[in-house]
Short mmCIF file of C-alpha atoms and ligand atoms in Angstrom, two decimals:
data_model
loop_
_atom_site.label_atom_id
_atom_site.label_comp_id
_atom_site.label_asym_id
_atom_site.label_seq_id
_atom_site.Cartn_x
_atom_site.Cartn_y
_atom_site.Cartn_z
CA MET A 294 -16.57 273.46 11.46
CA THR A 295 -12.91 275.61 11.12
CA ARG A 296 -12.61 278.82 12.67
CA GLY A 297 -13.35 281.03 9.65
CA ARG A 298 -11.00 284.35 10.08
CA SER A 299 -14.10 286.30 9.46
CA ALA A 300 -15.45 285.40 13.15
CA GLU A 301 -12.46 287.13 14.52
CA ARG A 302 -14.56 290.66 13.29
CA ARG A 303 -18.37 288.41 13.69
CA VAL A 304 -20.85 289.57 16.13
CA LEU A 305 -23.94 287.52 16.79
CA VAL A 306 -27.11 289.44 17.72
CA ALA A 307 -29.84 287.25 19.22
CA GLY A 308 -33.26 288.93 18.85
CA GLY A 309 -33.86 291.59 15.18
CA GLY A 310 -36.02 294.29 17.96
CA ILE A 311 -35.50 297.62 18.57
CA GLY A 312 -32.90 296.80 21.14
CA GLY A 313 -31.23 294.07 18.92
CA LEU A 314 -31.13 296.35 15.49
CA THR A 315 -30.02 299.15 17.25
CA ALA A 316 -27.22 296.41 18.54
CA ALA A 317 -26.42 295.84 14.97
CA LEU A 318 -26.40 299.46 13.48
CA CYS A 319 -23.88 300.66 16.38
CA LEU A 320 -21.74 297.47 16.55
CA ALA A 321 -21.80 297.85 12.27
CA ARG A 322 -20.71 301.86 12.78
CA ALA A 323 -18.12 300.54 14.97
CA GLY A 324 -16.47 298.35 12.06
CA TRP A 325 -18.14 295.34 13.34
CA ARG A 326 -19.74 292.50 10.94
CA VAL A 327 -22.76 291.54 12.20
CA VAL A 328 -25.27 288.50 12.38
CA VAL A 329 -28.65 289.42 13.92
CA PHE A 330 -31.30 286.34 14.36
CA GLU A 331 -35.03 286.83 14.91
CA GLN A 332 -37.05 284.06 15.21
CA SER A 333 -39.94 285.59 13.40
CA GLN A 334 -40.14 285.09 9.80
CA THR A 335 -40.40 288.79 9.52
CA PHE A 336 -38.40 292.02 10.91
CA GLY A 337 -40.84 294.31 12.38
CA GLU A 338 -43.90 293.62 14.93
CA LEU A 339 -46.98 293.73 15.25
CA GLY A 340 -47.30 297.06 16.66
CA ALA A 341 -48.94 299.64 18.57
CA GLY A 342 -47.18 302.57 19.33
CA ILE A 343 -43.83 303.72 21.65
CA GLN A 344 -42.58 306.81 23.06
CA ILE A 345 -38.96 307.60 22.29
CA THR A 346 -36.91 310.40 25.02
CA PRO A 347 -34.34 312.50 24.07
CA ASN A 348 -31.99 309.93 25.37
CA ALA A 349 -32.82 307.62 22.97
CA ALA A 350 -33.76 309.95 20.40
CA ASN A 351 -29.78 310.94 20.49
CA VAL A 352 -28.33 307.70 19.16
CA LEU A 353 -31.24 307.46 16.62
CA HIS A 354 -30.34 310.61 15.47
CA TYR A 355 -26.04 309.72 15.85
CA LEU A 356 -27.04 306.59 13.10
CA GLY A 357 -27.92 308.83 10.60
CA LEU A 358 -32.17 308.52 10.90
CA GLN A 359 -33.28 312.02 11.74
CA SER A 360 -34.84 312.41 8.78
CA SER A 361 -36.53 309.05 8.77
CA LEU A 362 -37.78 309.65 12.04
CA ARG A 363 -39.14 313.38 10.97
CA THR A 364 -41.58 311.50 8.49
CA CYS A 365 -43.23 309.47 10.40
CA ALA A 366 -42.84 310.21 14.02
CA SER A 367 -44.77 312.84 15.87
CA GLN A 368 -43.25 315.49 18.07
CA PRO A 369 -45.73 316.19 20.78
CA ALA A 370 -45.76 320.05 22.00
CA ALA A 371 -46.55 318.75 25.45
CA ILE A 372 -47.79 315.51 27.86
CA GLU A 373 -50.64 316.99 29.97
CA PHE A 374 -51.28 314.54 33.31
CA ARG A 375 -55.22 314.88 33.65
CA HIS A 376 -57.31 313.46 36.81
CA TRP A 377 -59.27 310.36 35.34
CA ARG A 378 -63.26 312.04 35.91
CA THR A 379 -63.20 315.36 35.73
CA GLY A 380 -60.51 315.84 32.63
CA LYS A 381 -58.64 318.85 34.94
CA VAL A 382 -55.22 319.56 34.05
CA VAL A 383 -52.76 318.34 36.89
CA GLY A 384 -49.46 318.55 35.92
CA VAL A 385 -47.39 319.30 32.25
CA VAL A 386 -44.54 318.14 30.34
CA ARG A 387 -43.22 321.00 27.73
CA LEU A 388 -41.90 318.69 24.84
CA GLY A 389 -41.47 320.15 21.55
CA GLU A 390 -38.66 322.89 20.96
CA ALA A 391 -38.88 322.68 24.88
CA ALA A 392 -37.79 319.12 25.09
CA ILE A 393 -34.64 319.91 22.18
CA SER A 394 -33.13 323.69 24.02
CA ALA A 395 -33.23 321.16 27.42
CA TYR A 396 -32.38 317.81 26.61
CA GLY A 397 -30.22 318.51 23.10
CA HIS A 398 -32.94 315.75 20.94
CA PRO A 399 -36.52 315.66 20.18
CA TYR A 400 -38.96 313.84 21.81
CA TYR A 401 -40.89 311.51 19.68
CA HIS A 402 -44.38 309.51 19.04
CA ILE A 403 -44.29 306.48 16.40
CA HIS A 404 -45.59 303.15 15.35
CA ARG A 405 -43.46 300.90 16.58
CA GLY A 406 -43.86 299.00 13.15
CA ASP A 407 -42.74 302.57 11.36
CA LEU A 408 -39.33 302.61 13.72
CA LEU A 409 -38.90 299.05 13.08
CA ARG A 410 -39.35 299.35 9.33
CA ILE A 411 -36.23 302.34 9.52
CA LEU A 412 -33.79 300.45 11.69
CA VAL A 413 -34.57 297.36 9.25
CA GLU A 414 -33.71 299.61 5.60
CA ALA A 415 -30.92 300.88 7.73
CA ALA A 416 -29.68 297.69 8.78
CA GLU A 417 -30.64 296.47 4.81
CA ARG A 418 -28.22 299.65 3.83
CA SER A 419 -25.40 298.63 6.12
CA PRO A 420 -23.04 296.14 4.12
CA GLY A 421 -21.77 295.40 7.68
CA VAL A 422 -24.92 293.64 8.40
CA GLU A 423 -26.18 290.23 7.84
CA LEU A 424 -30.17 289.92 8.63
CA ARG A 425 -31.09 286.69 8.89
CA ALA A 426 -35.25 285.73 9.90
CA GLY A 427 -36.77 283.68 10.09
CA ALA A 428 -33.52 282.19 12.53
CA GLN A 429 -34.32 280.52 16.38
CA VAL A 430 -31.09 280.82 18.51
CA ARG A 431 -31.44 277.99 20.94
CA GLY A 432 -27.33 277.92 22.98
CA PHE A 433 -24.15 278.61 22.71
CA ARG A 434 -21.25 277.32 23.88
CA ARG A 435 -18.36 278.66 24.73
CA GLN A 436 -14.77 278.55 21.83
CA ASP A 437 -11.26 279.73 21.70
CA ALA A 438 -11.10 283.35 21.36
CA GLY A 439 -15.21 283.65 21.33
CA VAL A 440 -18.72 281.88 20.90
CA ARG A 441 -20.35 278.56 18.60
CA VAL A 442 -23.91 279.70 18.10
CA ALA A 443 -26.69 277.43 17.47
CA VAL A 444 -29.51 278.98 14.80
CA ALA A 445 -32.55 276.81 13.95
CA ASP A 446 -33.83 277.65 10.71
CA GLY A 447 -36.48 276.21 9.36
CA ALA A 448 -35.71 272.38 10.20
CA ALA A 449 -32.54 272.22 9.77
CA GLU A 450 -30.18 273.75 12.77
CA ARG A 451 -27.27 275.72 11.33
CA GLU A 452 -24.03 276.79 13.63
CA ARG A 453 -22.23 280.19 13.63
CA GLU A 454 -19.08 281.52 15.02
CA GLY A 455 -18.30 285.08 15.98
CA VAL A 456 -16.26 286.97 18.95
CA ALA A 457 -19.27 287.20 20.78
CA LEU A 458 -22.64 286.60 21.22
CA ILE A 459 -25.44 289.37 22.33
CA GLY A 460 -28.77 287.74 23.33
CA ALA A 461 -31.20 291.23 22.31
CA ASP A 462 -34.24 288.75 22.76
CA GLY A 463 -36.25 290.12 25.26
CA VAL A 464 -38.80 289.84 28.24
CA HIS A 465 -38.66 285.61 27.49
CA SER A 466 -34.47 285.51 26.27
CA ALA A 467 -33.56 282.03 25.86
CA VAL A 468 -29.94 283.20 25.43
CA ARG A 469 -30.17 284.56 29.47
CA THR A 470 -32.04 280.99 30.51
CA ALA A 471 -28.67 279.62 28.94
CA LEU A 472 -26.75 282.14 31.35
CA PHE A 473 -28.14 281.79 34.46
CA GLY A 474 -30.78 279.53 34.16
CA ALA A 475 -35.18 280.18 34.55
CA GLU A 476 -35.96 283.04 36.20
CA SER A 477 -39.73 283.68 38.42
CA PRO A 478 -40.76 287.23 37.75
CA THR A 479 -43.56 288.49 39.43
CA PHE A 480 -46.97 289.01 38.24
CA THR A 481 -47.37 293.01 39.61
CA GLY A 482 -51.02 293.17 39.29
CA ASN A 483 -51.10 295.34 36.69
CA VAL A 484 -52.84 294.32 33.18
CA ALA A 485 -52.40 296.47 30.23
CA TRP A 486 -54.29 296.80 27.12
CA ARG A 487 -52.90 298.38 23.97
CA VAL A 488 -55.07 299.85 20.89
CA LEU A 489 -54.94 302.31 18.26
CA VAL A 490 -58.07 304.34 17.05
CA PRO A 491 -58.65 306.34 13.76
CA THR A 492 -58.10 309.87 14.79
CA THR A 493 -60.71 310.16 11.46
CA ARG A 494 -63.63 309.00 14.28
CA LEU A 495 -62.27 311.54 16.47
CA ALA A 496 -63.54 314.99 16.78
CA PRO A 497 -61.35 317.62 16.65
CA GLY A 498 -59.72 319.71 19.20
CA ASP A 499 -60.46 317.91 22.35
CA ALA A 500 -57.83 316.78 24.73
CA ARG A 501 -58.33 313.11 23.40
CA THR A 502 -56.43 314.35 19.98
CA ALA A 503 -53.04 315.28 21.87
CA ALA A 504 -50.97 313.42 23.87
CA GLY A 505 -51.93 312.75 27.19
CA VAL A 506 -51.69 310.14 30.63
CA TRP A 507 -55.15 310.14 32.72
CA PHE A 508 -54.50 309.27 36.53
CA GLY A 509 -57.01 307.12 38.52
CA PRO A 510 -57.39 305.26 41.44
CA GLY A 511 -56.31 301.58 40.37
CA ARG A 512 -55.92 302.17 36.45
CA HIS A 513 -54.09 304.90 34.34
CA PHE A 514 -54.34 305.54 30.62
CA VAL A 515 -52.88 307.03 28.13
CA HIS A 516 -52.68 307.99 24.27
CA TYR A 517 -50.89 309.60 21.71
CA PRO A 518 -50.57 310.52 17.61
CA VAL A 519 -48.88 308.08 15.55
CA ARG A 520 -48.41 307.84 11.91
CA GLY A 521 -48.60 311.71 11.51
CA GLY A 522 -51.82 312.13 13.86
CA GLU A 523 -53.31 309.28 11.40
CA LEU A 524 -53.56 306.77 14.79
CA MET A 525 -54.59 307.18 18.31
CA ASN A 526 -51.73 305.08 19.96
CA CYS A 527 -53.72 304.23 23.65
CA VAL A 528 -52.98 302.30 26.69
CA GLY A 529 -54.59 301.40 29.59
CA VAL A 530 -53.23 299.94 32.89
CA VAL A 531 -55.52 298.11 34.89
CA ARG A 532 -54.87 296.23 38.18
CA LYS A 533 -56.96 293.38 38.18
CA SER A 534 -56.34 289.73 38.27
CA GLY A 535 -57.33 286.55 36.22
CA TRP A 536 -54.39 287.85 33.50
CA THR A 537 -51.09 286.22 33.13
CA VAL A 538 -49.87 286.18 29.81
CA GLU A 539 -47.00 288.43 29.20
CA SER A 540 -47.01 288.59 25.30
CA TRP A 541 -47.90 291.26 22.34
CA VAL A 542 -49.95 288.88 20.40
CA GLU A 543 -52.47 287.77 22.59
CA PRO A 544 -56.34 289.84 21.36
CA GLY A 545 -58.62 291.51 24.30
CA ASP A 546 -62.38 291.10 23.89
CA HIS A 547 -63.57 294.97 23.73
CA ALA A 548 -66.66 294.56 25.88
CA GLU A 549 -63.89 293.95 29.05
CA PHE A 550 -61.54 297.07 28.13
CA HIS A 551 -64.84 299.58 28.16
CA ALA A 552 -65.67 297.94 31.22
CA ASP A 553 -62.16 298.59 32.93
CA PHE A 554 -62.82 302.61 32.55
CA ALA A 555 -66.61 302.75 32.99
CA GLY A 556 -67.48 306.34 34.57
CA TRP A 557 -63.83 307.66 33.54
CA HIS A 558 -64.31 310.84 31.62
CA GLY A 559 -65.56 311.66 28.16
CA ASP A 560 -62.51 311.79 25.90
CA VAL A 561 -61.19 308.35 27.70
CA GLN A 562 -64.50 306.76 26.69
CA ALA A 563 -64.86 308.39 22.58
CA LEU A 564 -61.35 306.67 22.72
CA ILE A 565 -61.98 303.21 23.65
CA ASP A 566 -65.36 303.41 21.75
CA ASN A 567 -64.15 304.17 18.45
CA ALA A 568 -60.92 301.60 18.94
CA ASP A 569 -59.96 299.18 16.62
CA ARG A 570 -60.91 296.58 17.73
CA GLY A 571 -58.40 293.95 16.09
CA SER A 572 -56.14 296.10 17.75
CA LEU A 573 -56.93 295.60 20.93
CA HIS A 574 -54.06 293.56 22.82
CA LYS A 575 -53.74 292.91 26.74
CA TRP A 576 -50.61 291.72 28.33
CA ALA A 577 -49.97 291.26 31.92
CA LEU A 578 -47.14 293.17 33.64
CA TYR A 579 -44.80 291.13 35.56
CA ASP A 580 -41.79 292.35 37.17
CA ARG A 581 -38.23 291.20 37.64
CA ARG A 582 -35.76 292.74 40.35
CA PRO A 583 -32.30 293.94 38.40
CA LEU A 584 -30.04 290.76 37.53
CA ARG A 585 -26.72 290.50 39.42
CA ASP A 586 -24.80 289.45 36.40
CA TRP A 587 -25.58 290.08 32.56
CA GLY A 588 -22.93 288.01 31.35
CA ASP A 589 -20.10 285.59 31.09
CA GLY A 590 -17.36 285.33 28.90
CA PRO A 591 -18.42 285.90 25.25
CA ALA A 592 -22.01 286.66 25.60
CA THR A 593 -23.95 289.09 27.18
CA LEU A 594 -27.11 290.23 27.80
CA LEU A 595 -28.73 293.31 26.32
CA GLY A 596 -32.43 295.45 26.41
CA ASP A 597 -35.20 293.57 28.29
CA ALA A 598 -33.73 290.81 27.92
CA CYS A 599 -31.63 291.67 31.18
CA HIS A 600 -33.08 294.67 32.37
CA PRO A 601 -37.10 294.60 31.67
CA THR A 602 -39.32 297.87 32.22
CA LEU A 603 -42.26 298.17 33.84
CA PRO A 604 -44.16 300.52 31.11
CA PHE A 605 -45.12 303.44 34.20
CA LEU A 606 -41.94 305.74 32.11
CA ALA A 607 -41.39 304.90 28.58
CA GLN A 608 -37.91 303.90 28.80
CA GLY A 609 -37.98 300.07 27.95
CA ALA A 610 -36.62 300.23 24.84
CA ALA A 611 -34.91 303.66 25.28
CA MET A 612 -32.44 301.18 27.95
CA ALA A 613 -32.45 298.79 24.88
CA ILE A 614 -31.37 302.05 22.25
CA GLU A 615 -28.57 303.46 25.06
CA ASP A 616 -27.50 300.22 25.77
CA ALA A 617 -26.73 299.18 22.19
CA ALA A 618 -24.51 302.75 22.03
CA VAL A 619 -22.56 301.53 25.30
CA LEU A 620 -22.54 297.64 24.22
CA ALA A 621 -20.02 299.25 20.90
CA SER A 622 -18.43 301.88 22.41
CA CYS A 623 -17.24 299.25 24.82
CA LEU A 624 -16.20 296.39 22.18
CA GLY A 625 -14.47 299.55 19.96
CA THR A 626 -11.93 299.65 22.90
CA GLY A 627 -10.54 296.31 23.44
CA GLN A 628 -10.37 292.66 23.95
CA PRO A 629 -13.94 291.41 23.40
CA GLU A 630 -14.74 289.73 26.69
CA ALA A 631 -13.26 292.64 29.29
CA ALA A 632 -15.21 294.78 26.79
CA LEU A 633 -18.97 293.15 27.10
CA ARG A 634 -17.75 293.37 31.62
CA ARG A 635 -17.50 296.60 30.78
CA TYR A 636 -20.43 297.45 29.10
CA GLU A 637 -21.75 295.72 32.08
CA LYS A 638 -20.63 297.69 34.69
CA LEU A 639 -20.98 300.85 32.40
CA ARG A 640 -25.03 299.87 32.50
CA GLN A 641 -26.30 298.20 35.12
CA ALA A 642 -26.93 301.24 37.53
CA ARG A 643 -28.49 303.46 34.99
CA THR A 644 -30.96 300.78 34.39
CA ALA A 645 -31.88 299.63 38.17
CA MET A 646 -32.29 302.85 38.41
CA VAL A 647 -34.82 303.25 35.65
CA GLN A 648 -36.97 299.90 36.70
CA ARG A 649 -36.87 301.11 39.90
CA LEU A 650 -38.69 304.54 39.14
CA SER A 651 -40.96 302.27 36.76
CA ARG A 652 -41.41 300.61 39.66
CA ARG A 653 -42.25 303.87 41.64
CA ASN A 654 -45.08 305.18 39.46
CA ALA A 655 -46.44 301.90 38.94
CA LYS A 656 -48.03 303.15 42.32
CA LEU A 657 -48.24 306.38 42.42
CA PHE A 658 -50.28 306.84 38.87
CA HIS A 659 -52.76 304.31 40.68
CA LEU A 660 -53.07 306.49 44.00
CA PRO A 661 -56.54 306.43 45.88
CA ALA A 662 -57.99 309.85 45.50
CA GLY A 663 -56.88 311.51 48.72
CA ALA A 664 -53.30 310.06 48.84
CA ALA A 665 -53.48 311.54 44.63
CA TRP A 666 -54.31 314.49 45.92
CA LEU A 667 -50.95 314.81 47.56
CA ARG A 668 -49.43 313.32 44.32
CA ASP A 669 -50.51 315.65 41.83
CA ARG A 670 -49.73 319.03 44.15
CA ALA A 671 -45.67 316.56 44.17
CA LEU A 672 -45.62 316.25 40.70
CA ARG A 673 -45.17 320.02 39.86
CA PHE A 674 -42.15 320.22 41.47
CA GLY A 675 -40.87 316.46 41.56
CA LEU A 676 -41.85 315.60 37.68
CA ARG A 677 -38.78 317.90 35.72
CA ALA A 678 -36.04 316.46 38.16
CA THR A 679 -36.87 312.90 37.32
CA VAL A 680 -37.65 313.97 33.64
CA ALA A 681 -33.89 315.18 33.32
CA ARG A 682 -32.59 312.31 35.11
CA ILE A 683 -33.26 310.27 32.14
CA PHE A 684 -33.18 312.37 28.85
CA ARG A 685 -30.03 314.49 30.00
CA TYR A 686 -27.90 311.11 29.94
CA ASP A 687 -25.58 311.01 26.81
CA ALA A 688 -24.96 307.49 25.53
CA LEU A 689 -22.84 308.07 23.26
CA ARG A 690 -19.82 309.35 25.91
CA ALA A 691 -20.65 307.08 28.82
CA VAL A 692 -17.55 305.00 28.07
CA ARG A 693 -15.08 308.01 27.44
C1 FAD B 152 -48.01 298.12 26.90
C2 FAD B 152 -46.62 298.79 26.89
C3 FAD B 152 -45.94 299.79 25.99
C4 FAD B 152 -44.62 300.73 26.12
N1 FAD B 152 -43.90 301.55 25.81
C5 FAD B 152 -42.81 302.03 25.65
C6 FAD B 152 -42.66 303.42 25.02
O1 FAD B 152 -43.72 304.34 25.08
N2 FAD B 152 -41.12 303.67 25.30
C7 FAD B 152 -39.90 302.83 25.57
O2 FAD B 152 -38.82 303.24 25.45
N3 FAD B 152 -40.63 301.33 26.03
C8 FAD B 152 -41.61 300.84 26.57
N4 FAD B 152 -42.21 300.06 26.08
C9 FAD B 152 -40.96 298.85 26.57
C10 FAD B 152 -40.29 298.48 25.12
O3 FAD B 152 -41.82 297.40 24.33
C11 FAD B 152 -39.48 297.05 25.63
O4 FAD B 152 -38.68 297.53 26.72
C12 FAD B 152 -38.70 297.10 24.25
O5 FAD B 152 -39.26 296.56 22.79
C13 FAD B 152 -37.30 296.16 24.12
O6 FAD B 152 -37.16 295.73 23.24
P1 FAD B 152 -35.80 294.54 23.03
O7 FAD B 152 -35.17 295.01 21.82
O8 FAD B 152 -34.88 294.50 24.09
O9 FAD B 152 -37.13 293.29 23.16
P2 FAD B 152 -38.32 293.08 22.16
O10 FAD B 152 -38.83 294.32 21.51
O11 FAD B 152 -38.95 291.61 22.87
O12 FAD B 152 -37.23 292.23 20.77
C14 FAD B 152 -36.43 290.88 21.12
C15 FAD B 152 -36.88 290.29 19.91
O13 FAD B 152 -36.39 289.17 20.03
C16 FAD B 152 -37.38 287.94 19.29
N5 FAD B 152 -36.79 287.14 19.73
C17 FAD B 152 -36.90 286.49 20.82
N6 FAD B 152 -36.14 285.79 21.49
C18 FAD B 152 -35.63 284.76 20.56
C19 FAD B 152 -34.37 284.01 19.85
N7 FAD B 152 -34.56 282.71 20.60
N8 FAD B 152 -33.72 284.03 18.43
C20 FAD B 152 -34.03 284.59 18.02
N9 FAD B 152 -35.25 285.71 17.98
C21 FAD B 152 -35.67 285.79 18.96
C22 FAD B 152 -38.03 288.46 19.39
O14 FAD B 152 -38.90 288.43 18.28
C23 FAD B 152 -38.28 289.93 19.01
O15 FAD B 152 -38.10 290.27 17.84
C24 FAD B 152 -43.19 299.97 26.16
C25 FAD B 152 -43.70 298.51 27.14
C26 FAD B 152 -45.16 297.78 27.67
C27 FAD B 152 -45.35 296.46 27.67
#
């Protein structure tokens, strides 16, 4: 294959999840042509909810997605932290207008499918972005001033050229394996249940119709409305063994989910009882230490591919979105390989800090009774500082 002139301005992205699509939009805005390869037959995701915090909303607004977000995301007034059995509120994070005035951008709750649709539609409108579904990145080779990527496209395997390859291909990243070999993640001992509950099945006015995080010994439960309040997204995390599959698509057994939260407050029970059983999934949570290197030559990683983050701080996708903005700013300045190394350097400390804080929360959320009392008292003081540290980061200015 001869090297086409257009390859000089083309960036190849493996993975069309939240990170890969946001990267494509940021890069296109910076003047790059971008090809996104997604292994699934369609862009979009089987989904439940996702929390988009102000540090991530900042980037999505910069991409012009504010009005689309407004139509299908909700902006919670607050998140309440509660005792698992009594329902007593032990801590509150004020959001809504308070989040906008403190951090400059809103806090959104949104269905993942809606967020992905918004990103895909924006990519389809962008003349610089080419979306390729059913295209699995298999490997890559370095070549003069760029990269050649092997993509399985149905029965055929093709090659595409670009100046850089961004591995935004998630927790089981093929690009990361090609760069650094197979990894060996550690099972955290926690399993996450995810389910959606139609809110018409719930009584109005209860705590269960708002955003809440319930702390209990060895487990916690999170719920918040998505799709304009039509559905309640629920995540229950339980310390347990016997399940090691790390995937969004593994179905879960409702009786087991129910048993995991036996004895919990009636509001949590009502959510579990009214859950849409077809939407119940089970995901084993694995931990990975921060990677020393994220890339080499014309290839780098982004999002879960390089810093998978436990879901105890709702920051995994936010970190991928921040990465995308910083990567595009770096690629806008100077020689591509040097720009990729600069991006990695700018992002490593922050994403490692968020991985560490999420890991710490995995312990704090599940403390037994005595220690939990101390945690709940400390929550009143510690929460605001942690939240500010995460929400105030401005990915659009990180390079400057
Ligand atoms: C229970 C739970 C709750 C969470 N809640 C939140 C939250 O509230 N807020 C938040 O910010 N984060 C949250 N997260 C984390 C968040 O889901 C991830 O961090 C985020 O999805 C990472 O995005 P990504 O684009 O890096 O990877 P992914 O979303 O995994 O996307 C990777 C994409 O690459 C594709 N792909 C994979 N391999 C290839 C290949 N070889 N070629 C082509 N395509 C490929 C995949 O099909 C996929 O579409 C949560 C995680 C869990 C487990």
